[in-house]
Coordinates of C-alpha atoms in Angstrom, one line a residue:
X1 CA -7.6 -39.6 13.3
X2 CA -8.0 -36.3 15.4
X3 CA -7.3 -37.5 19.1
X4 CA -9.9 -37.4 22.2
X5 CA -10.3 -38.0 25.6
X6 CA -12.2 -41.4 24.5
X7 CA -10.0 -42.6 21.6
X8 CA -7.2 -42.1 23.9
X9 CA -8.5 -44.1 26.9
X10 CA -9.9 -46.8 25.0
X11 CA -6.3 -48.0 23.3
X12 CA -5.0 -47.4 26.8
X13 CA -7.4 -49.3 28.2
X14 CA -7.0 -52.1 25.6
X15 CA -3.7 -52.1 26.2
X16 CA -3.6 -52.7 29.8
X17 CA -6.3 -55.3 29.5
X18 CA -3.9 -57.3 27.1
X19 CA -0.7 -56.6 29.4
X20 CA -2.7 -58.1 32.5
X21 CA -4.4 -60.9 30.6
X22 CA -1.4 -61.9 29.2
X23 CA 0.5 -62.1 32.5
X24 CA -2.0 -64.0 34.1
X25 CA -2.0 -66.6 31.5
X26 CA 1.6 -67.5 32.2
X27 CA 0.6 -68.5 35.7
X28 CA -0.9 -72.0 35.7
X29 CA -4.8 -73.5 37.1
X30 CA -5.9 -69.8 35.8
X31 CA -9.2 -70.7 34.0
X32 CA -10.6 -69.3 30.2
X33 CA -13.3 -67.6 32.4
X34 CA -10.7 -66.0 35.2
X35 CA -8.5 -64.4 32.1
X36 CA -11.9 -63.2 30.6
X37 CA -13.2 -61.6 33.4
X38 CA -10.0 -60.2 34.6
X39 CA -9.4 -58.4 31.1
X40 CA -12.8 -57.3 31.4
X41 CA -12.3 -55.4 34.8
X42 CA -9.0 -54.4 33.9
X43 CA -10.6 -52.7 30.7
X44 CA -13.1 -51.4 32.1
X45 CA -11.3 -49.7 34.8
X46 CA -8.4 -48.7 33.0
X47 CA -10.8 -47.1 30.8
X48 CA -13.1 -45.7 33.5
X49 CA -10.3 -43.6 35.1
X50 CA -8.3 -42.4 31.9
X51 CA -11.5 -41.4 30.3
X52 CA -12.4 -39.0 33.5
X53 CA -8.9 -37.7 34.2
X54 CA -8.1 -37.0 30.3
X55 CA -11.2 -35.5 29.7
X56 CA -11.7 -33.4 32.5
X57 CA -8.1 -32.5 33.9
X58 CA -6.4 -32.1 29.7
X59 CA -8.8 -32.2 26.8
X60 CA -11.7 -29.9 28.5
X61 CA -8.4 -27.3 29.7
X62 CA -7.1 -27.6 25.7
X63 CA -10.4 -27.0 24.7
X64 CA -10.9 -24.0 26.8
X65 CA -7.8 -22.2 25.8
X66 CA -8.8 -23.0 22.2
X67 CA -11.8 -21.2 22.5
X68 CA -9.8 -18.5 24.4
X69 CA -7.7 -18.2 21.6
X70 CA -10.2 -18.3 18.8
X71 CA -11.9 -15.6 20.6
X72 CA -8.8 -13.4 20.6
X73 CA -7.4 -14.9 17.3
X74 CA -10.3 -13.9 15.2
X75 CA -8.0 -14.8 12.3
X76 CA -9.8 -17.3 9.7
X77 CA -6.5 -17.5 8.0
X78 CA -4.5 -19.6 10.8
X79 CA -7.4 -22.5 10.2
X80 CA -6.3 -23.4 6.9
X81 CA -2.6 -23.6 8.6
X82 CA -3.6 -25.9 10.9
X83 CA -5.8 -28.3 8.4
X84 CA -2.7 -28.4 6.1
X85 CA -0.5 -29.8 9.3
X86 CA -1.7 -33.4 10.0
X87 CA 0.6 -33.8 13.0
X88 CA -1.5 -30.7 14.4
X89 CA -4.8 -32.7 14.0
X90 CA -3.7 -35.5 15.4
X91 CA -2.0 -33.9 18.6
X92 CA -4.1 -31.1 20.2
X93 CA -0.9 -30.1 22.2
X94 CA 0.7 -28.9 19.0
X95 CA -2.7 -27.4 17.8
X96 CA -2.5 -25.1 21.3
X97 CA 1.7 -24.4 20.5
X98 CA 0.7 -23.6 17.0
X99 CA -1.9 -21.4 17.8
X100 CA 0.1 -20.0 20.6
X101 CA 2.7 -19.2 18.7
X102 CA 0.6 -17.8 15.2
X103 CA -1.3 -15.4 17.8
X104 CA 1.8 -14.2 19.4
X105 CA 3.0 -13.2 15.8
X106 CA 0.1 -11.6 14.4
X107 CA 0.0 -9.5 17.5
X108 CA 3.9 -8.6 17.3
X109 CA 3.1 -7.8 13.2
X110 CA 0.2 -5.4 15.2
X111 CA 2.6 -3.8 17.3
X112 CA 5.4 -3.5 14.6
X113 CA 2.6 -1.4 12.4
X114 CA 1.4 0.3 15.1
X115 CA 4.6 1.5 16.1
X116 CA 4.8 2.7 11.7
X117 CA 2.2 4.1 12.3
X118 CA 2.0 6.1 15.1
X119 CA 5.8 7.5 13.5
X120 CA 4.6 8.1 10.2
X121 CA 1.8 10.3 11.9
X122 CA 4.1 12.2 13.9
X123 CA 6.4 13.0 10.8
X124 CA 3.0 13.6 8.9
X125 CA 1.6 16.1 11.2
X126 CA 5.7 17.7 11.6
X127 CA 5.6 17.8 7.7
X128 CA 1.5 19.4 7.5
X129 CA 2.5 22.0 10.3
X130 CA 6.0 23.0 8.3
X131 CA 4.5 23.1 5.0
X132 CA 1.4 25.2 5.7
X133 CA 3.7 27.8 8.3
X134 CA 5.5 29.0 5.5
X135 CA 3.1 30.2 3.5
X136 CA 0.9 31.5 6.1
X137 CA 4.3 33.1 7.6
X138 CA 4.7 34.8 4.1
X139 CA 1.7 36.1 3.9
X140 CA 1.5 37.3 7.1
X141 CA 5.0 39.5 6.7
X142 CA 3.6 40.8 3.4
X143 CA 0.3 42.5 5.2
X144 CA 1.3 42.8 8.0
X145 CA 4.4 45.1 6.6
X146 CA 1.4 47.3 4.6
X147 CA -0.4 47.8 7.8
X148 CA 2.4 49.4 9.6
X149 CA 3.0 51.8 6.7
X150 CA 3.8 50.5 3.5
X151 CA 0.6 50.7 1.9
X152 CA 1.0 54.4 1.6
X153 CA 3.7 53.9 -1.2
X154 CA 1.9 52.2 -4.3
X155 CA 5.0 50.3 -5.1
X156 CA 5.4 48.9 -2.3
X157 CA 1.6 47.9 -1.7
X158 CA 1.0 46.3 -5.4
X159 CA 4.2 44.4 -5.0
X160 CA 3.6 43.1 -1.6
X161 CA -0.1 42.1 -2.4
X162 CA 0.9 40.6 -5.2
X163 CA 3.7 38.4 -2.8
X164 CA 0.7 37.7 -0.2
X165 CA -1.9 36.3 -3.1
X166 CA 1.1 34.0 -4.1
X167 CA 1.4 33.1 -1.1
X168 CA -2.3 32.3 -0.6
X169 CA -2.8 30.6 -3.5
X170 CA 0.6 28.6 -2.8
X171 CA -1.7 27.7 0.7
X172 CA -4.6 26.8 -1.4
X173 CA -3.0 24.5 -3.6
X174 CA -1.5 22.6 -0.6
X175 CA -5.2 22.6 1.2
X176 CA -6.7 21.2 -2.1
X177 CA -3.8 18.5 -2.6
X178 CA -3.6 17.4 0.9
X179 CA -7.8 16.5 0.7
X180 CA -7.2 14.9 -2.8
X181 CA -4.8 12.7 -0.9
X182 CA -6.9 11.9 2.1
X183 CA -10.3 11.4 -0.2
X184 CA -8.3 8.8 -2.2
X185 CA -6.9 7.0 0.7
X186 CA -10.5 6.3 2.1
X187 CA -11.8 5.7 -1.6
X188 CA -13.9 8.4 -1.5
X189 CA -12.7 9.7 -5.2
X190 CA -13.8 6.7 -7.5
X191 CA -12.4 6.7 -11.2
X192 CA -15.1 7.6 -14.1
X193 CA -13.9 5.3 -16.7
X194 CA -14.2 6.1 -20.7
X195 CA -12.4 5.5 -23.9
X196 CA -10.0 8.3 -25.1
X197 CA -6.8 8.9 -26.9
X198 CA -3.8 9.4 -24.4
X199 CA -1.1 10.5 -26.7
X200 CA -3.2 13.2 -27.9
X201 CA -3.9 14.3 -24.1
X202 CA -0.7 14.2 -23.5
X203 CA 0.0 17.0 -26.7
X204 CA -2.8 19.0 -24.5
X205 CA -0.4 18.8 -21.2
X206 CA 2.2 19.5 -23.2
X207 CA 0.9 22.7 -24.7
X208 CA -0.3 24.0 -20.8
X209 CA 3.2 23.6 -19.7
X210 CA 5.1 24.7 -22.6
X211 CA 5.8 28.4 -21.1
X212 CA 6.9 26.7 -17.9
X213 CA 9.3 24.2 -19.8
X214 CA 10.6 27.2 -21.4
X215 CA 11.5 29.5 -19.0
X216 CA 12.9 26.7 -16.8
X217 CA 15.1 25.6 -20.1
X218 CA 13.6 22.2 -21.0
X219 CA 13.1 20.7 -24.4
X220 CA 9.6 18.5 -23.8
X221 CA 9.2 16.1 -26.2
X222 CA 6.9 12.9 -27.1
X223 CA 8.1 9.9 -28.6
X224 CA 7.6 9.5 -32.8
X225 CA 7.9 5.9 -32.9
X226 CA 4.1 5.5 -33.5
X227 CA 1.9 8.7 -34.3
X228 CA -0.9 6.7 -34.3
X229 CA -3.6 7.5 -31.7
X230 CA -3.4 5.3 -28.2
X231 CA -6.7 4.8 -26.5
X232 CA -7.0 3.8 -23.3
X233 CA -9.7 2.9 -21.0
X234 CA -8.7 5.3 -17.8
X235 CA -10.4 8.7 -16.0
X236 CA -9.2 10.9 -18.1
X237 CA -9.1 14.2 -15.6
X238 CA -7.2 11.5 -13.3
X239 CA -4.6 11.1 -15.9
X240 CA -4.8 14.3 -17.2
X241 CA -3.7 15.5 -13.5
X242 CA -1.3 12.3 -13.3
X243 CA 0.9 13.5 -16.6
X244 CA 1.0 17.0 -15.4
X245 CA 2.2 16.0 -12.2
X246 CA 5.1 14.3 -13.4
X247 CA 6.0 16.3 -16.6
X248 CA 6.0 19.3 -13.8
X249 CA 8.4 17.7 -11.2
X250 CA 10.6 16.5 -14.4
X251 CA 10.5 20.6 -15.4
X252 CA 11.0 21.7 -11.4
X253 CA 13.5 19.4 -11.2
X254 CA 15.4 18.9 -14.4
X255 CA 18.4 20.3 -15.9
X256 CA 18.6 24.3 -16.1
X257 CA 20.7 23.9 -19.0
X258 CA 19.7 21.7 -22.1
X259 CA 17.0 20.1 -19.9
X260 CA 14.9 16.9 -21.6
X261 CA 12.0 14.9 -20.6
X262 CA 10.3 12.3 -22.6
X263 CA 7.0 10.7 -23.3
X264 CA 6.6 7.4 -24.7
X265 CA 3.6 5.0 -24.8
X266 CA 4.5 1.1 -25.7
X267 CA 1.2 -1.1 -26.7
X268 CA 1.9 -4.2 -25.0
X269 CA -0.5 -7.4 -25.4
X270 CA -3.5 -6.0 -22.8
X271 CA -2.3 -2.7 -21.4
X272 CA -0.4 0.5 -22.7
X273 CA 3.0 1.3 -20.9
X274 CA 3.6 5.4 -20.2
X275 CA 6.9 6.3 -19.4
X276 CA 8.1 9.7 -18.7
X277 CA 11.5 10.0 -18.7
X278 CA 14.2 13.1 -17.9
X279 CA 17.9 13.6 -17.7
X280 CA 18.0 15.6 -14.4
X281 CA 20.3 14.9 -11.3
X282 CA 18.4 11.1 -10.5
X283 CA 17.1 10.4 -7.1
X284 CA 19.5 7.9 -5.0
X285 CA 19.0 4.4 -4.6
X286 CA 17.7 4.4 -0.9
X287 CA 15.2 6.9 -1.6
X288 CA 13.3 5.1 -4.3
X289 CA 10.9 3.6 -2.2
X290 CA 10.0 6.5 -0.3
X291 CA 9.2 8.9 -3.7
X292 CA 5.6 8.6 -3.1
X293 CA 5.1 9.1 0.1
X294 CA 4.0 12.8 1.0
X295 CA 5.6 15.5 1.9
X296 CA 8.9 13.5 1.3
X297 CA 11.3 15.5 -0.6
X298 CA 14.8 14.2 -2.0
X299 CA 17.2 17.3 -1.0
X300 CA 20.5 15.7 -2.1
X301 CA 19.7 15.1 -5.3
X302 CA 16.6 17.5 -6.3
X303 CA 17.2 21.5 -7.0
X304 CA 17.7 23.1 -3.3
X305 CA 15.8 26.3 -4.9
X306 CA 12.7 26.9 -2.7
X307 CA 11.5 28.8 -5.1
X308 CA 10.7 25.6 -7.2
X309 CA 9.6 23.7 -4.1
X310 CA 6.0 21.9 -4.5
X311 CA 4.0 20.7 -2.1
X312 CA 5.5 17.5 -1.7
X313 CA 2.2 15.4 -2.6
X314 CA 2.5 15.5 -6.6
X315 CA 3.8 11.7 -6.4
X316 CA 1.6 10.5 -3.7
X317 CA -1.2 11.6 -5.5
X318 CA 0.1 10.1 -8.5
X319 CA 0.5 6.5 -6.8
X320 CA -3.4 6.7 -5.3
X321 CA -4.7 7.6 -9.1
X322 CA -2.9 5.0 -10.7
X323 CA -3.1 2.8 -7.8
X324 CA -6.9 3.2 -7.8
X325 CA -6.6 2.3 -11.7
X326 CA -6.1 -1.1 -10.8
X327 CA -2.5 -0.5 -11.8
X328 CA 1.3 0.7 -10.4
X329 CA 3.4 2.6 -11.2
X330 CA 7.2 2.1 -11.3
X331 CA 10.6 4.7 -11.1
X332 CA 14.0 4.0 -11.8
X333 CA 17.0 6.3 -12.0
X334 CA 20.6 6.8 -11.7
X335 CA 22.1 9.6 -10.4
X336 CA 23.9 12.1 -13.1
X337 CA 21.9 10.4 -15.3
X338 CA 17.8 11.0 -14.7
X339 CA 14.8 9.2 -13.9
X340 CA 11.7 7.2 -15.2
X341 CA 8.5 6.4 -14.2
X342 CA 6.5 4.1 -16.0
X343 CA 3.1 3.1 -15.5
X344 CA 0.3 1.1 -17.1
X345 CA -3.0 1.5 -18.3
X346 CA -5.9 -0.8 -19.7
X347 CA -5.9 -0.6 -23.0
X348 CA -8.8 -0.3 -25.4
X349 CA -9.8 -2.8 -28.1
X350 CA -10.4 -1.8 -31.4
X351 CA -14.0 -3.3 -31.4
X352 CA -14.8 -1.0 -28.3
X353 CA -12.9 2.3 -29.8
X354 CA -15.5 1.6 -33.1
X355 CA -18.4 1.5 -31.1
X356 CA -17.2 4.4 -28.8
X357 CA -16.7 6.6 -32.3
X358 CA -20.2 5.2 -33.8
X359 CA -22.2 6.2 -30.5
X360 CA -20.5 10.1 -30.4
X361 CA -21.4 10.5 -34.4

């Protein structure tokens, strides 16, 4: 029974009623009619004056800073708390300290990602400003240097041209990668979905980056326990970048010597399992959790070479693609040892890959 200002006068009321009609039967001569009409105007009364000062000195002040809150609160969530609490229905007082106290935590949680917030934008716009000064510092050297005189010497001018476009290009890449992020943080980028073979796109990734993998000294190989195709239902220039982004940090990252990265595919009951794994340095434990966010870089246990240095947003794009695949993907490593990331895919029926092969012939 949810309490009021009513309910709660009339047992009060009722109570008193019985209290004084009691007591007055004890005394003797009182008459049937006396005891009747003296409960009556003790009930009456009673009930007269609790009724006013409940409802209009308590229950209409509760019921004000409930809507007070509810107006503030705007949280749909909290009702289903309080519906679940029967002590809550039945005492508005502990409805108000509930309330009270599920506002003053929701707005704490506020502040707390407020505060995250307001850091991680501070560190992101530190991070944008560092990472587009160099190459625009570069570049700026290189010309600037052939403007003073250098470009008189042929050498010098083709070499230091040649420095500035890799510089520019280094620029543009960052530009392109840091709106790829921000489009598929809004959803602006949406996944076009079709039925292809993965294992054989990842042969295609693998022949792009073969000259890299060689020069840098690592072995690139994909796993033989089933040649049979994989299909997947995925956006396959998503993946495509997704495969490439990893199988490059493995390569940037890796071992100079004897270096080896691996790509495996596991068909599970509804999904197919990637997993690309390497034997480089590892990334340390704390650090595992921050991998994907941009512009963070693992220093200790990546290659210190800035000449290998990426843009810091391979991963984070990574995460959004997959992310946006109604998937996750998942790293693990050990230092001295290497890392792993694994993630999943939808995977494609047979019946569906029949049709899809009927409707190209």
């Amino acid at each position: 029974m949810d309490v009021n200002s009513r309910a709660t006068a009339f047992l009060l009321a009722a109570t008193i009623s019985l209290v004084t009609t009691a007591f007055l039967s004890l005394i003797e001569g009182t008459s049937s009619v006396a005891l009747l009409v003296a409960g009556a105007i003790s009930f009456s009364c009673t009930f007269l004056l609790c009724y006013l000062t409940l409802e209009f000195l308590i229950f209409k002040e509760i019921k004000d800073i409930h809507e007070v809150l509810n107006e503030l609160k705007n949280d749909e969530s909290f009702e289903d708390e309080i519906a679940q609490d029967s002590r809550a229905q039945i005492n508005p007082l502990k409805r108000i300290n509930q309330k009270i106290k599920s506002f003053a935590s929701n707005k704490q949680a506020e502040i707390e990602a407020l505060k995250r917030t307001n850091r991680f934008r501070r560190e992101f716009l530190a991070d944008v400003s560092h990472e587009l000064k160099t190459p625009i510092f570069a570049a700026q050297g290189f010309i600037y240097t052939l403007l003073e005189g250098a470009v008189d010497d042929k050498r010098i001018r083709m070499k230091f041209l040649k420095k500035a476009a890799k510089s520019l290009d280094g620029l543009d890449r960052l530009v392109k990668d840091l709106l790829t992020v921000s489009q598929m943080e809004i959803g602006a980028i949406t996944m076009q979905k079709e039925i292809f073979d993965i294992r054989a796109l990842a042969f295609e990734v693998l022949d792009q980056l073969e000259r890299k993998a060689s020069k840098q000294g690592t072995n690139i190989v994909i796993d033989e326990e089933n040649k049979n195709p994989v299909f997947v239902i995925a956006d396959k220039m998503r993946i495509n970048q997704v495969i490439t982004n990893l199988l490059e940090n493995a390569i940037k990252y890796g071992r100079e010597i004897e270096g080896f990265v691996q790509i495996s595919f596991r068909n599970k009951e509804d999904f197919i399992e990637v997993s690309v794994r390497d034997n480089g340095a590892g990334i340390p434990q704390e650090h595992l959790n921050r991998v994907f966010e941009r512009f963070f870089m693992v220093d200790k246990s990546r290659n210190k070479n800035t000449s290998k240095k990426g843009s810091g947003l391979g991963l984070s794009i990574v995460k959004h693609i997959i992310e946006a695949h109604g998937s996750e993907i998942q790293v693990e490593s050990k230092l001295g040892i290497g890392t792993v990331f694994t993630f999943y895919l939808e995977k494609a029926l047979k019946e569906k890959v029949k049709k899809e092969s009927v409707e190209e012939i």
